[in-house]
Amino acid sequence: MHEYIVAWLGGMLLGIATVGYLYVHGRIAGISGMLTQVLNKKTFVRSPAKWFLLGMILSAALYGFWQQPNIDFVVQEPWLFILAGILVGFGTSMGSGCTSGHGICGISRLSKRSFVATACFMAAAMLTVWLTRHVWGIL
């Protein structure tokens, strides 16, 4: 029961942060868009995105320090993580946003494009899990 409460609280905090960021700054809390703002020399200084991203990183670090979860990585090869990150970067560029941008922010604004994008990446994720577990027997 405890994990359900933690998941519910996490979802509530995510919703509050997303809506708060939109109302306070007038911008969508999509992570790929925020990362683009932070990496751009012209927008870095005046962008509140750096504080949002820093808060995400610090809160995850604090949670890990506090709870000390036992995380078992499936892939041990660092080059696979780098390749995955590059592929995700290309995907967010091609899809005009990341999963958080479309799935949380776009759907809440009733964006048709976000409904389609979310359906596509959820279908791709389900297919990937099915293939890796039942066809290839990896996981």
mmCIF file of C-alpha atoms in Angstrom:
data_model
loop_
_atom_site.group_PDB
_atom_site.id
_atom_site.type_symbol
_atom_site.label_atom_id
_atom_site.label_comp_id
_atom_site.label_asym_id
_atom_site.label_seq_id
_atom_site.Cartn_x
_atom_site.Cartn_y
_atom_site.Cartn_z
ATOM 1 C CA MET A 1 0.000 0.000 0.000
ATOM 2 C CA HIS A 2 2.907 2.313 0.767
ATOM 3 C CA GLU A 3 4.148 2.286 -2.846
ATOM 4 C CA TYR A 4 0.687 3.311 -4.077
ATOM 5 C CA ILE A 5 0.684 6.325 -1.791
ATOM 6 C CA VAL A 6 4.179 7.303 -2.898
ATOM 7 C CA ALA A 7 3.165 6.965 -6.569
ATOM 8 C CA TRP A 8 0.021 9.032 -5.967
ATOM 9 C CA LEU A 9 2.001 11.745 -4.174
ATOM 10 C CA GLY A 10 4.584 11.747 -6.957
ATOM 11 C CA GLY A 11 1.853 12.188 -9.557
ATOM 12 C CA MET A 12 0.295 15.006 -7.558
ATOM 13 C CA LEU A 13 3.639 16.793 -7.225
ATOM 14 C CA LEU A 14 4.301 16.368 -10.926
ATOM 15 C CA GLY A 15 0.903 17.835 -11.763
ATOM 16 C CA ILE A 16 1.379 20.762 -9.385
ATOM 17 C CA ALA A 17 4.860 21.484 -10.765
ATOM 18 C CA THR A 18 3.632 21.298 -14.369
ATOM 19 C CA VAL A 19 0.630 23.555 -13.816
ATOM 20 C CA GLY A 20 2.660 25.907 -11.623
ATOM 21 C CA TYR A 21 5.379 26.264 -14.241
ATOM 22 C CA LEU A 22 2.786 26.992 -16.915
ATOM 23 C CA TYR A 23 0.965 29.629 -14.853
ATOM 24 C CA VAL A 24 4.044 31.317 -13.400
ATOM 25 C CA HIS A 25 6.279 31.298 -16.488
ATOM 26 C CA GLY A 26 3.797 30.775 -19.312
ATOM 27 C CA ARG A 27 5.820 27.869 -20.676
ATOM 28 C CA ILE A 28 5.209 24.146 -20.948
ATOM 29 C CA ALA A 29 7.244 21.960 -18.593
ATOM 30 C CA GLY A 30 8.526 19.618 -21.304
ATOM 31 C CA ILE A 31 11.994 18.416 -20.382
ATOM 32 C CA SER A 32 13.453 18.464 -23.903
ATOM 33 C CA GLY A 33 12.330 22.078 -24.362
ATOM 34 C CA MET A 34 13.786 23.034 -21.006
ATOM 35 C CA LEU A 35 17.066 21.319 -21.819
ATOM 36 C CA THR A 36 17.201 23.226 -25.103
ATOM 37 C CA GLN A 37 16.730 26.506 -23.217
ATOM 38 C CA VAL A 38 19.472 25.621 -20.741
ATOM 39 C CA LEU A 39 21.949 24.602 -23.453
ATOM 40 C CA ASN A 40 21.359 27.793 -25.478
ATOM 41 C CA LYS A 41 23.745 30.626 -24.544
ATOM 42 C CA LYS A 42 21.140 33.277 -25.352
ATOM 43 C CA THR A 43 18.360 31.870 -23.161
ATOM 44 C CA PHE A 44 20.380 30.331 -20.327
ATOM 45 C CA VAL A 45 20.610 33.447 -18.172
ATOM 46 C CA ARG A 46 16.941 34.437 -18.267
ATOM 47 C CA SER A 47 15.396 30.973 -18.439
ATOM 48 C CA PRO A 48 13.799 29.526 -15.283
ATOM 49 C CA ALA A 49 14.271 26.070 -16.819
ATOM 50 C CA LYS A 50 17.687 25.662 -15.206
ATOM 51 C CA TRP A 51 16.094 25.866 -11.743
ATOM 52 C CA PHE A 52 13.337 23.411 -12.673
ATOM 53 C CA LEU A 53 15.883 20.895 -14.015
ATOM 54 C CA LEU A 54 18.194 21.425 -11.041
ATOM 55 C CA GLY A 55 15.258 20.795 -8.719
ATOM 56 C CA MET A 56 14.477 17.551 -10.531
ATOM 57 C CA ILE A 57 18.064 16.353 -10.240
ATOM 58 C CA LEU A 58 18.441 17.363 -6.590
ATOM 59 C CA SER A 59 15.110 15.872 -5.557
ATOM 60 C CA ALA A 60 16.042 12.559 -7.183
ATOM 61 C CA ALA A 61 19.440 12.639 -5.467
ATOM 62 C CA LEU A 62 17.861 13.446 -2.098
ATOM 63 C CA TYR A 63 15.315 10.673 -2.509
ATOM 64 C CA GLY A 64 18.093 8.224 -3.392
ATOM 65 C CA PHE A 65 20.100 9.328 -0.371
ATOM 66 C CA TRP A 66 17.072 9.139 1.914
ATOM 67 C CA GLN A 67 15.494 5.894 0.670
ATOM 68 C CA GLN A 68 18.611 4.218 -0.762
ATOM 69 C CA PRO A 69 16.660 2.223 -3.358
ATOM 70 C CA ASN A 70 18.196 -0.965 -4.692
ATOM 71 C CA ILE A 71 18.388 -0.242 -8.417
ATOM 72 C CA ASP A 72 19.503 -3.046 -10.688
ATOM 73 C CA PHE A 73 20.464 -1.848 -14.152
ATOM 74 C CA VAL A 74 19.614 -4.236 -16.951
ATOM 75 C CA VAL A 75 22.315 -2.880 -19.252
ATOM 76 C CA GLN A 76 25.839 -2.617 -17.892
ATOM 77 C CA GLU A 77 27.504 -1.187 -20.999
ATOM 78 C CA PRO A 78 27.980 2.620 -20.806
ATOM 79 C CA TRP A 79 28.000 2.991 -24.609
ATOM 80 C CA LEU A 80 24.435 1.636 -24.724
ATOM 81 C CA PHE A 81 23.283 4.381 -22.348
ATOM 82 C CA ILE A 82 24.989 6.983 -24.541
ATOM 83 C CA LEU A 83 23.428 5.511 -27.689
ATOM 84 C CA ALA A 84 20.006 5.450 -26.011
ATOM 85 C CA GLY A 85 20.375 9.103 -25.007
ATOM 86 C CA ILE A 86 21.301 10.099 -28.559
ATOM 87 C CA LEU A 87 18.331 8.175 -29.983
ATOM 88 C CA VAL A 88 15.988 9.801 -27.467
ATOM 89 C CA GLY A 89 17.365 13.204 -28.476
ATOM 90 C CA PHE A 90 16.645 12.505 -32.141
ATOM 91 C CA GLY A 91 13.187 11.200 -31.258
ATOM 92 C CA THR A 92 12.255 14.289 -29.281
ATOM 93 C CA SER A 93 13.452 16.483 -32.104
ATOM 94 C CA MET A 94 11.466 14.522 -34.706
ATOM 95 C CA GLY A 95 8.363 14.361 -32.478
ATOM 96 C CA SER A 96 8.440 18.055 -31.545
ATOM 97 C CA GLY A 97 8.750 17.219 -27.869
ATOM 98 C CA CYS A 98 9.464 14.532 -25.344
ATOM 99 C CA THR A 99 7.217 12.108 -23.528
ATOM 100 C CA SER A 100 6.739 14.465 -20.593
ATOM 101 C CA GLY A 101 5.914 17.369 -22.881
ATOM 102 C CA HIS A 102 3.326 15.468 -24.892
ATOM 103 C CA GLY A 103 2.052 13.032 -22.263
ATOM 104 C CA ILE A 104 1.643 15.403 -19.352
ATOM 105 C CA CYS A 105 1.536 18.927 -20.723
ATOM 106 C CA GLY A 106 0.081 18.362 -24.186
ATOM 107 C CA ILE A 107 -2.718 16.013 -23.207
ATOM 108 C CA SER A 108 -3.724 18.254 -20.310
ATOM 109 C CA ARG A 109 -4.106 21.086 -22.840
ATOM 110 C CA LEU A 110 -6.132 18.739 -25.125
ATOM 111 C CA SER A 111 -3.564 18.978 -27.924
ATOM 112 C CA LYS A 112 -4.467 16.588 -30.763
ATOM 113 C CA ARG A 113 -0.810 16.292 -31.745
ATOM 114 C CA SER A 114 0.067 15.255 -28.189
ATOM 115 C CA PHE A 115 -2.674 12.624 -28.100
ATOM 116 C CA VAL A 116 -1.272 11.092 -31.299
ATOM 117 C CA ALA A 117 2.340 11.344 -30.104
ATOM 118 C CA THR A 118 1.498 9.796 -26.730
ATOM 119 C CA ALA A 119 -0.411 6.949 -28.379
ATOM 120 C CA CYS A 120 2.568 6.305 -30.677
ATOM 121 C CA PHE A 121 5.232 6.209 -27.996
ATOM 122 C CA MET A 122 3.061 4.143 -25.648
ATOM 123 C CA ALA A 123 2.422 1.627 -28.457
ATOM 124 C CA ALA A 124 6.151 1.523 -29.260
ATOM 125 C CA ALA A 125 6.971 0.982 -25.572
ATOM 126 C CA MET A 126 4.444 -1.853 -25.247
ATOM 127 C CA LEU A 127 5.746 -3.498 -28.411
ATOM 128 C CA THR A 128 9.331 -3.190 -27.185
ATOM 129 C CA VAL A 129 8.501 -4.816 -23.836
ATOM 130 C CA TRP A 130 6.568 -7.603 -25.540
ATOM 131 C CA LEU A 131 9.397 -8.277 -28.006
ATOM 132 C CA THR A 132 12.162 -8.223 -25.403
ATOM 133 C CA ARG A 133 10.320 -10.420 -22.915
ATOM 134 C CA HIS A 134 8.328 -12.835 -25.034
ATOM 135 C CA VAL A 135 10.095 -13.032 -28.384
ATOM 136 C CA TRP A 136 13.761 -12.462 -27.607
ATOM 137 C CA GLY A 137 13.665 -13.500 -23.928
ATOM 138 C CA ILE A 138 15.992 -10.704 -22.819
ATOM 139 C CA LEU A 139 14.217 -9.535 -19.672
#
